[in-house]
Amino acid sequence: MKPSRKTKGMAALVMTLSWIAWFSIPAHAGAQHTDVMNAFDVETPVRPMPVRTNGMVQISYEVHLTNFSNEKLEITDVSLVNGSDGDDLASFSGDALVAVAHVVGETAGRKDNTVQVEPGRRVVLFIDLAVPASRHVESIRHRIGYRIPDALATHSFLSEAIAVTSSKPSLIGPPLSGGPWVAIHSPLWARGHRRVFNAVAGHAKIPGRFAIDWVKVDERGRTAKGDPDLATQTFGYGDAVLAVDDAVVVATRDGMDEPAHISQRTTHPLAEDAGNYLVLKLPDGRFAFYEHLKKGSIAVQTGNRVKKGQAMASLGFSGESTGPHLHFHIADSDSPLDAEGLPFEIQSFRQVGRYDDVSRLGNPWTPSGPGDPMTRHDEWPGASTVVSFGTVTR
């Protein structure tokens, strides 16, 4: 059947309108898609974990950004957005961004204040967000700003919300007695526990995410009572390490030698990093690690039940250690390497001071001010704080 004149007329009209519509599109309309480009895949392998510290709540986690484009990309800024109300919780750019970012595989520090990621490479953002205890944060989104280096155009996207875990930190007694003890840890050290991944069983994990290295000092801040190069002369060497709760011993290792002099320390294979150690399974199903223990001092065996406050071994200088101290952390499995570090809070301790710069360890610390509460309850000791432990509460 031949098309009618009416049908031909309608077809001509449609074609005419189509051409009119085509030529009526503004020149910039075709450019509206240029903001869409391959960029970063965003992963948060471990949900954000809150812990009380210094009168605040610290939320710690990592954001992994993998460059899936064919271009080198520069991250310009990152904002943390409260999933509950849309308010910005924190933002990072310039030096602040560089301080929390690490491109996997880079060993040298960055020479400028940029975070540039080659195609196929991954950068990890180490987030330690402090918020008032009254602030309601159930989930966090991430606004990532980026560009091709030296280009004028910038781009950004808002990632999906990541739920903050509702699991409570382990509430424990002290792992040591007396003091003063310096809580050595920092989120900014490139090789500090907070940033050391172990990928030994198919997944990259951070066992020491909330680890503390406990170093004993005297009232003048000194670390040794005699020759500071002799391990046995350091304060704390040989002190009893205590069970932080009623628990079961699930792993021990003893017999690793210790150098007599701190200057004689050597590097160790990854499997020997912890030195002599023991692991407790706590009532909440998590695992407490005590590392770098004195050779021959472990007085408990696998399967033993211990009571809170019970002496189990002695502080020593075994394994990958810069000096005698107790490395303590809590994790989700009994493996020293294949585990995710979890937060803990100590039921009671006295915060007598702090080091504003931990490189001054061995010198006097800054005493707590009159407005600072000396006795702390149910907190994770803050970085470089100086604390003492009293009687263990059973």
Tab-separated table of C-alpha atoms in Angstrom:
chain	number	residue	atom	x	y	z
A	1	MET	CA	0.000	0.000	0.000
A	2	LYS	CA	1.359	3.418	-0.994
A	3	PRO	CA	1.695	6.075	1.720
A	4	SER	CA	-0.945	8.763	1.575
A	5	ARG	CA	-0.205	12.432	1.058
A	6	LYS	CA	-1.054	12.938	4.746
A	7	THR	CA	1.499	10.317	5.815
A	8	LYS	CA	4.178	11.844	3.591
A	9	GLY	CA	3.404	15.259	5.008
A	10	MET	CA	3.752	14.053	8.609
A	11	ALA	CA	7.072	12.383	7.833
A	12	ALA	CA	8.398	15.564	6.282
A	13	LEU	CA	7.247	17.564	9.294
A	14	VAL	CA	8.965	15.196	11.730
A	15	MET	CA	12.214	15.369	9.737
A	16	THR	CA	12.038	19.137	9.591
A	17	LEU	CA	11.448	19.426	13.337
A	18	SER	CA	14.293	16.994	13.990
A	19	TRP	CA	16.718	19.161	12.014
A	20	ILE	CA	15.436	22.287	13.755
A	21	ALA	CA	15.919	20.597	17.155
A	22	TRP	CA	19.439	19.471	16.195
A	23	PHE	CA	20.615	22.905	15.153
A	24	SER	CA	18.891	24.488	18.165
A	25	ILE	CA	21.036	22.566	20.697
A	26	PRO	CA	23.491	24.980	22.389
A	27	ALA	CA	27.131	24.398	21.589
A	28	HIS	CA	27.888	23.568	25.239
A	29	ALA	CA	25.148	20.929	25.506
A	30	GLY	CA	27.255	18.318	23.793
A	31	ALA	CA	30.033	18.992	26.337
A	32	GLN	CA	27.900	18.137	29.341
A	33	HIS	CA	29.277	14.571	29.331
A	34	THR	CA	32.931	15.605	29.601
A	35	ASP	CA	32.664	15.534	33.413
A	36	VAL	CA	31.988	11.803	33.222
A	37	MET	CA	35.283	9.922	33.199
A	38	ASN	CA	36.854	6.808	34.597
A	39	ALA	CA	38.387	7.558	37.957
A	40	PHE	CA	38.642	5.801	41.317
A	41	ASP	CA	37.161	2.632	42.700
A	42	VAL	CA	36.464	3.264	46.398
A	43	GLU	CA	36.694	0.508	49.005
A	44	THR	CA	36.474	0.524	52.782
A	45	PRO	CA	37.562	-3.027	53.714
A	46	VAL	CA	36.914	-2.555	57.438
A	47	ARG	CA	33.950	-0.597	58.757
A	48	PRO	CA	34.792	2.592	60.694
A	49	MET	CA	35.480	1.784	64.364
A	50	PRO	CA	34.779	4.254	67.189
A	51	VAL	CA	36.796	4.378	70.422
A	52	ARG	CA	36.767	6.869	73.288
A	53	THR	CA	40.009	8.771	73.823
A	54	ASN	CA	40.975	12.093	75.408
A	55	GLY	CA	37.339	12.929	76.114
A	56	MET	CA	36.366	12.524	72.443
A	57	VAL	CA	35.298	9.687	70.163
A	58	GLN	CA	37.853	8.693	67.534
A	59	ILE	CA	36.561	6.888	64.434
A	60	SER	CA	39.332	4.988	62.655
A	61	TYR	CA	39.312	3.229	59.287
A	62	GLU	CA	40.951	3.230	55.858
A	63	VAL	CA	39.674	4.290	52.442
A	64	HIS	CA	41.257	2.515	49.457
A	65	LEU	CA	41.170	4.398	46.137
A	66	THR	CA	42.272	2.511	43.007
A	67	ASN	CA	42.810	4.444	39.771
A	68	PHE	CA	40.812	2.657	37.055
A	69	SER	CA	41.470	5.305	34.407
A	70	ASN	CA	44.204	5.434	31.791
A	71	GLU	CA	45.465	8.754	33.142
A	72	LYS	CA	47.545	9.734	36.116
A	73	LEU	CA	45.104	11.344	38.563
A	74	GLU	CA	45.795	13.839	41.316
A	75	ILE	CA	43.537	13.807	44.363
A	76	THR	CA	42.923	17.441	45.271
A	77	ASP	CA	40.675	17.160	48.311
A	78	VAL	CA	38.689	14.673	50.377
A	79	SER	CA	35.700	15.461	52.585
A	80	LEU	CA	34.051	13.169	55.121
A	81	VAL	CA	30.288	13.650	55.051
A	82	ASN	CA	27.963	12.605	57.866
A	83	GLY	CA	25.527	10.133	56.366
A	84	SER	CA	22.891	11.132	58.924
A	85	ASP	CA	22.612	14.870	58.210
A	86	GLY	CA	24.876	15.566	55.214
A	87	ASP	CA	27.182	17.854	57.175
A	88	ASP	CA	30.920	17.778	56.545
A	89	LEU	CA	32.770	16.103	59.410
A	90	ALA	CA	36.282	16.861	58.163
A	91	SER	CA	38.133	17.759	54.991
A	92	PHE	CA	41.682	17.232	53.774
A	93	SER	CA	43.705	19.054	51.127
A	94	GLY	CA	47.312	20.111	50.600
A	95	ASP	CA	49.677	19.014	53.352
A	96	ALA	CA	46.810	17.628	55.456
A	97	LEU	CA	45.822	15.307	52.607
A	98	VAL	CA	49.398	14.208	51.972
A	99	ALA	CA	49.738	13.402	55.691
A	100	VAL	CA	46.905	10.844	55.667
A	101	ALA	CA	47.572	9.341	52.211
A	102	HIS	CA	49.936	6.583	51.153
A	103	VAL	CA	50.315	5.257	47.618
A	104	VAL	CA	50.834	1.507	47.960
A	105	GLY	CA	54.368	0.576	46.964
A	106	GLU	CA	55.896	4.015	47.423
A	107	THR	CA	58.805	3.906	49.848
A	108	ALA	CA	60.154	7.437	49.539
A	109	GLY	CA	58.272	10.401	50.920
A	110	ARG	CA	56.546	12.730	48.482
A	111	LYS	CA	58.599	15.702	47.294
A	112	ASP	CA	55.578	17.989	46.938
A	113	ASN	CA	52.215	18.417	48.599
A	114	THR	CA	50.228	16.439	46.039
A	115	VAL	CA	48.782	12.936	45.967
A	116	GLN	CA	49.179	11.577	42.435
A	117	VAL	CA	48.087	8.070	41.490
A	118	GLU	CA	49.238	6.310	38.331
A	119	PRO	CA	46.783	4.141	36.352
A	120	GLY	CA	46.186	0.868	38.168
A	121	ARG	CA	47.799	2.080	41.398
A	122	ARG	CA	46.121	2.327	44.783
A	123	VAL	CA	46.265	5.001	47.457
A	124	VAL	CA	45.121	4.392	51.027
A	125	LEU	CA	43.703	7.180	53.174
A	126	PHE	CA	44.219	6.543	56.896
A	127	ILE	CA	41.285	8.207	58.627
A	128	ASP	CA	41.292	8.961	62.353
A	129	LEU	CA	38.357	11.292	62.887
A	130	ALA	CA	37.822	12.866	66.326
A	131	VAL	CA	34.271	13.993	67.118
A	132	PRO	CA	32.525	15.038	70.345
A	133	ALA	CA	30.844	12.149	72.128
A	134	SER	CA	27.518	13.920	71.581
A	135	ARG	CA	27.926	13.932	67.767
A	136	HIS	CA	25.737	11.330	66.056
A	137	VAL	CA	27.616	9.545	63.272
A	138	GLU	CA	26.025	6.334	61.989
A	139	SER	CA	27.563	6.356	58.523
A	140	ILE	CA	30.126	8.295	56.494
A	141	ARG	CA	30.308	9.215	52.811
A	142	HIS	CA	33.411	10.476	51.008
A	143	ARG	CA	33.535	13.359	48.554
A	144	ILE	CA	36.632	12.861	46.408
A	145	GLY	CA	37.988	15.766	44.373
A	146	TYR	CA	40.503	14.991	41.628
A	147	ARG	CA	41.979	16.151	38.339
A	148	ILE	CA	44.482	15.230	35.688
A	149	PRO	CA	47.743	16.853	36.894
A	150	ASP	CA	48.279	20.378	35.551
A	151	ALA	CA	44.780	20.446	34.035
A	152	LEU	CA	42.423	23.280	34.927
A	153	ALA	CA	39.274	21.162	35.095
A	154	THR	CA	38.527	19.459	38.403
A	155	HIS	CA	36.081	16.657	39.071
A	156	SER	CA	34.455	15.166	42.146
A	157	PHE	CA	32.083	12.427	43.197
A	158	LEU	CA	30.329	11.369	46.401
A	159	SER	CA	30.784	7.726	47.400
A	160	GLU	CA	28.137	5.520	48.939
A	161	ALA	CA	27.656	5.604	52.706
A	162	ILE	CA	29.749	3.296	54.891
A	163	ALA	CA	28.101	2.284	58.170
A	164	VAL	CA	30.063	2.935	61.360
A	165	THR	CA	30.241	-0.312	63.309
A	166	SER	CA	27.960	-0.586	66.324
A	167	SER	CA	30.297	-3.091	68.001
A	168	LYS	CA	31.745	-1.805	71.254
A	169	PRO	CA	35.495	-1.764	71.936
A	170	SER	CA	36.830	-4.417	74.287
A	171	LEU	CA	36.722	-3.072	77.858
A	172	ILE	CA	39.811	-4.347	79.669
A	173	GLY	CA	42.073	-3.940	82.646
A	174	PRO	CA	45.661	-2.673	82.303
A	175	PRO	CA	48.313	-4.935	80.746
A	176	LEU	CA	50.934	-3.580	83.183
A	177	SER	CA	51.073	-2.091	86.666
A	178	GLY	CA	52.567	1.055	88.146
A	179	GLY	CA	54.318	3.483	85.859
A	180	PRO	CA	54.878	5.995	84.488
A	181	TRP	CA	54.285	4.350	81.103
A	182	VAL	CA	54.354	6.221	77.791
A	183	ALA	CA	51.705	5.135	75.262
A	184	ILE	CA	53.702	5.139	72.032
A	185	HIS	CA	51.574	5.287	68.879
A	186	SER	CA	50.718	7.729	66.107
A	187	PRO	CA	48.455	7.627	63.045
A	188	LEU	CA	50.975	9.626	60.993
A	189	TRP	CA	54.101	7.448	61.158
A	190	ALA	CA	54.748	5.840	57.781
A	191	ARG	CA	55.978	2.633	59.450
A	192	GLY	CA	53.943	2.909	62.629
A	193	HIS	CA	51.568	0.106	63.646
A	194	ARG	CA	48.593	2.129	62.423
A	195	ARG	CA	49.796	1.918	58.812
A	196	VAL	CA	51.489	-1.467	58.493
A	197	PHE	CA	49.577	-3.885	56.254
A	198	ASN	CA	50.275	-7.603	56.205
A	199	ALA	CA	49.047	-9.497	53.137
A	200	VAL	CA	49.970	-13.065	54.063
A	201	ALA	CA	46.741	-15.002	53.432
A	202	GLY	CA	45.046	-13.319	50.495
A	203	HIS	CA	43.925	-10.114	52.203
A	204	ALA	CA	45.813	-6.995	53.322
A	205	LYS	CA	45.153	-6.459	57.035
A	206	ILE	CA	46.364	-4.124	59.796
A	207	PRO	CA	46.810	-6.097	63.048
A	208	GLY	CA	48.227	-3.101	64.930
A	209	ARG	CA	45.537	-0.565	64.005
A	210	PHE	CA	45.057	0.306	67.710
A	211	ALA	CA	48.349	-1.089	69.036
A	212	ILE	CA	50.254	0.648	71.819
A	213	ASP	CA	53.956	0.241	72.572
A	214	TRP	CA	54.355	0.737	76.323
A	215	VAL	CA	57.703	2.258	77.357
A	216	LYS	CA	58.468	2.842	81.029
A	217	VAL	CA	60.152	6.055	82.181
A	218	ASP	CA	60.969	7.593	85.538
A	219	GLU	CA	59.620	10.849	86.951
A	220	ARG	CA	62.234	12.775	84.955
A	221	GLY	CA	61.354	11.032	81.712
A	222	ARG	CA	64.513	8.925	81.567
A	223	THR	CA	64.213	5.472	79.992
A	224	ALA	CA	67.140	3.789	81.803
A	225	LYS	CA	68.652	3.757	85.267
A	226	GLY	CA	72.213	3.180	84.084
A	227	ASP	CA	73.781	2.519	80.721
A	228	PRO	CA	70.896	3.225	78.290
A	229	ASP	CA	72.415	0.800	75.774
A	230	LEU	CA	72.049	-2.170	78.149
A	231	ALA	CA	68.630	-3.773	77.762
A	232	THR	CA	68.581	-4.885	81.389
A	233	GLN	CA	69.176	-1.301	82.574
A	234	THR	CA	66.046	0.109	80.953
A	235	PHE	CA	63.055	0.842	83.141
A	236	GLY	CA	60.370	-1.754	82.588
A	237	TYR	CA	62.644	-4.583	81.496
A	238	GLY	CA	61.489	-7.675	83.367
A	239	ASP	CA	58.245	-6.075	84.627
A	240	ALA	CA	55.291	-8.443	84.805
A	241	VAL	CA	52.727	-8.302	82.011
A	242	LEU	CA	49.190	-8.869	83.242
A	243	ALA	CA	46.062	-10.574	81.949
A	244	VAL	CA	43.636	-7.830	80.932
A	245	ASP	CA	40.607	-10.036	81.634
A	246	ASP	CA	39.618	-13.541	82.659
A	247	ALA	CA	40.716	-15.364	79.537
A	248	VAL	CA	42.173	-18.463	77.893
A	249	VAL	CA	45.740	-18.698	76.580
A	250	VAL	CA	45.491	-19.715	72.906
A	251	ALA	CA	49.051	-19.217	71.632
A	252	THR	CA	52.582	-18.719	72.936
A	253	ARG	CA	56.096	-18.551	71.542
A	254	ASP	CA	59.199	-18.535	73.719
A	255	GLY	CA	62.893	-19.158	73.201
A	256	MET	CA	63.893	-16.288	70.924
A	257	ASP	CA	67.145	-14.684	72.060
A	258	GLU	CA	67.505	-11.030	73.006
A	259	PRO	CA	70.589	-8.894	72.330
A	260	ALA	CA	72.316	-7.658	75.466
A	261	HIS	CA	72.823	-4.216	73.974
A	262	ILE	CA	70.125	-2.186	72.247
A	263	SER	CA	72.685	-1.120	69.639
A	264	GLN	CA	73.138	-4.809	68.738
A	265	ARG	CA	69.556	-5.293	67.591
A	266	THR	CA	69.111	-6.846	64.170
A	267	THR	CA	66.289	-7.114	61.661
A	268	HIS	CA	64.086	-10.207	61.678
A	269	PRO	CA	61.958	-12.050	59.129
A	270	LEU	CA	58.302	-11.029	59.144
A	271	ALA	CA	57.281	-14.226	60.948
A	272	GLU	CA	59.616	-13.325	63.851
A	273	ASP	CA	58.584	-9.671	64.236
A	274	ALA	CA	56.593	-10.315	67.418
A	275	GLY	CA	59.489	-12.037	69.164
A	276	ASN	CA	58.408	-14.065	72.168
A	277	TYR	CA	54.678	-13.556	72.574
A	278	LEU	CA	51.448	-14.851	74.038
A	279	VAL	CA	47.816	-14.491	72.980
A	280	LEU	CA	44.666	-14.527	75.119
A	281	LYS	CA	41.143	-15.227	73.930
A	282	LEU	CA	38.948	-12.706	75.742
A	283	PRO	CA	35.329	-13.196	76.867
A	284	ASP	CA	34.084	-11.127	73.900
A	285	GLY	CA	35.759	-13.528	71.449
A	286	ARG	CA	38.586	-11.168	70.529
A	287	PHE	CA	42.286	-11.783	71.038
A	288	ALA	CA	44.825	-9.861	73.142
A	289	PHE	CA	48.472	-9.890	72.017
A	290	TYR	CA	51.548	-9.376	74.211
A	291	GLU	CA	54.752	-9.162	72.145
A	292	HIS	CA	58.562	-8.782	72.562
A	293	LEU	CA	58.518	-10.741	75.838
A	294	LYS	CA	61.630	-11.728	77.783
A	295	LYS	CA	63.093	-15.077	76.792
A	296	GLY	CA	62.088	-17.858	79.184
A	297	SER	CA	59.618	-15.701	81.109
A	298	ILE	CA	56.295	-17.015	79.801
A	299	ALA	CA	54.700	-18.807	82.760
A	300	VAL	CA	51.488	-19.956	81.059
A	301	GLN	CA	50.731	-22.559	78.425
A	302	THR	CA	48.212	-22.894	75.647
A	303	GLY	CA	44.874	-23.921	77.142
A	304	ASN	CA	45.527	-22.343	80.565
A	305	ARG	CA	42.818	-20.146	82.032
A	306	VAL	CA	44.069	-16.904	83.546
A	307	LYS	CA	42.458	-14.388	85.862
A	308	LYS	CA	42.319	-10.665	85.292
A	309	GLY	CA	45.467	-9.067	86.716
A	310	GLN	CA	47.420	-12.345	86.766
A	311	ALA	CA	51.138	-12.074	85.943
A	312	MET	CA	51.889	-14.202	82.875
A	313	ALA	CA	55.334	-13.205	81.562
A	314	SER	CA	57.937	-10.438	81.639
A	315	LEU	CA	58.519	-7.417	79.415
A	316	GLY	CA	61.541	-7.981	77.212
A	317	PHE	CA	63.468	-7.160	74.051
A	318	SER	CA	62.848	-9.996	71.590
A	319	GLY	CA	61.890	-9.794	67.928
A	320	GLU	CA	61.720	-6.625	65.822
A	321	SER	CA	62.093	-4.128	68.646
A	322	THR	CA	63.882	-0.786	68.933
A	323	GLY	CA	64.227	-1.199	72.702
A	324	PRO	CA	62.612	-3.012	75.632
A	325	HIS	CA	58.867	-2.379	75.703
A	326	LEU	CA	55.534	-4.181	75.664
A	327	HIS	CA	53.659	-4.222	72.383
A	328	PHE	CA	49.953	-4.724	73.139
A	329	HIS	CA	47.004	-4.895	70.780
A	330	ILE	CA	43.646	-6.596	70.311
A	331	ALA	CA	42.569	-8.254	67.052
A	332	ASP	CA	39.910	-10.462	65.510
A	333	SER	CA	42.025	-13.629	65.247
A	334	ASP	CA	44.905	-15.292	67.073
A	335	SER	CA	47.373	-14.773	64.211
A	336	PRO	CA	50.032	-12.095	64.792
A	337	LEU	CA	49.993	-11.239	61.059
A	338	ASP	CA	46.662	-12.324	59.541
A	339	ALA	CA	44.278	-10.286	61.707
A	340	GLU	CA	42.460	-6.966	61.825
A	341	GLY	CA	43.281	-4.749	64.789
A	342	LEU	CA	40.292	-3.770	66.939
A	343	PRO	CA	39.757	-0.937	69.442
A	344	PHE	CA	39.967	-1.359	73.201
A	345	GLU	CA	39.363	0.835	76.222
A	346	ILE	CA	41.095	0.523	79.591
A	347	GLN	CA	38.735	0.689	82.542
A	348	SER	CA	40.840	3.062	84.614
A	349	PHE	CA	44.222	4.798	84.455
A	350	ARG	CA	45.822	8.048	85.573
A	351	GLN	CA	47.017	10.376	82.813
A	352	VAL	CA	49.892	12.234	84.418
A	353	GLY	CA	51.200	14.007	81.317
A	354	ARG	CA	52.140	13.739	77.678
A	355	TYR	CA	54.963	14.250	75.215
A	356	ASP	CA	54.121	16.936	72.682
A	357	ASP	CA	56.930	15.495	70.569
A	358	VAL	CA	57.684	11.820	71.186
A	359	SER	CA	61.202	12.302	69.803
A	360	ARG	CA	61.861	13.905	73.202
A	361	LEU	CA	61.342	10.558	74.917
A	362	GLY	CA	64.036	10.334	77.590
A	363	ASN	CA	63.496	13.969	78.601
A	364	PRO	CA	60.858	15.404	80.966
A	365	TRP	CA	57.280	15.250	79.704
A	366	THR	CA	54.624	17.965	79.972
A	367	PRO	CA	52.552	17.342	83.134
A	368	SER	CA	48.762	17.273	82.913
A	369	GLY	CA	47.254	20.704	83.519
A	370	PRO	CA	44.851	21.569	86.336
A	371	GLY	CA	41.922	21.412	83.915
A	372	ASP	CA	42.795	17.932	82.652
A	373	PRO	CA	41.142	15.020	84.451
A	374	MET	CA	43.935	12.901	85.887
A	375	THR	CA	41.852	9.740	86.230
A	376	ARG	CA	40.450	8.395	82.994
A	377	HIS	CA	37.752	5.762	82.716
A	378	ASP	CA	36.913	3.538	79.763
A	379	GLU	CA	39.277	5.175	77.284
A	380	TRP	CA	42.003	4.225	74.851
A	381	PRO	CA	45.143	6.091	75.986
A	382	GLY	CA	45.968	8.868	73.530
A	383	ALA	CA	49.157	9.157	71.503
A	384	SER	CA	52.276	9.923	73.579
A	385	THR	CA	50.325	10.240	76.824
A	386	VAL	CA	52.081	9.340	80.068
A	387	VAL	CA	49.966	7.160	82.342
A	388	SER	CA	50.140	5.086	85.490
A	389	PHE	CA	48.088	2.073	86.480
A	390	GLY	CA	46.752	1.378	89.947
A	391	THR	CA	45.125	-1.646	91.527
A	392	VAL	CA	43.441	-3.999	89.087
A	393	THR	CA	39.657	-4.150	89.551
A	394	ARG	CA	38.358	-7.683	89.224
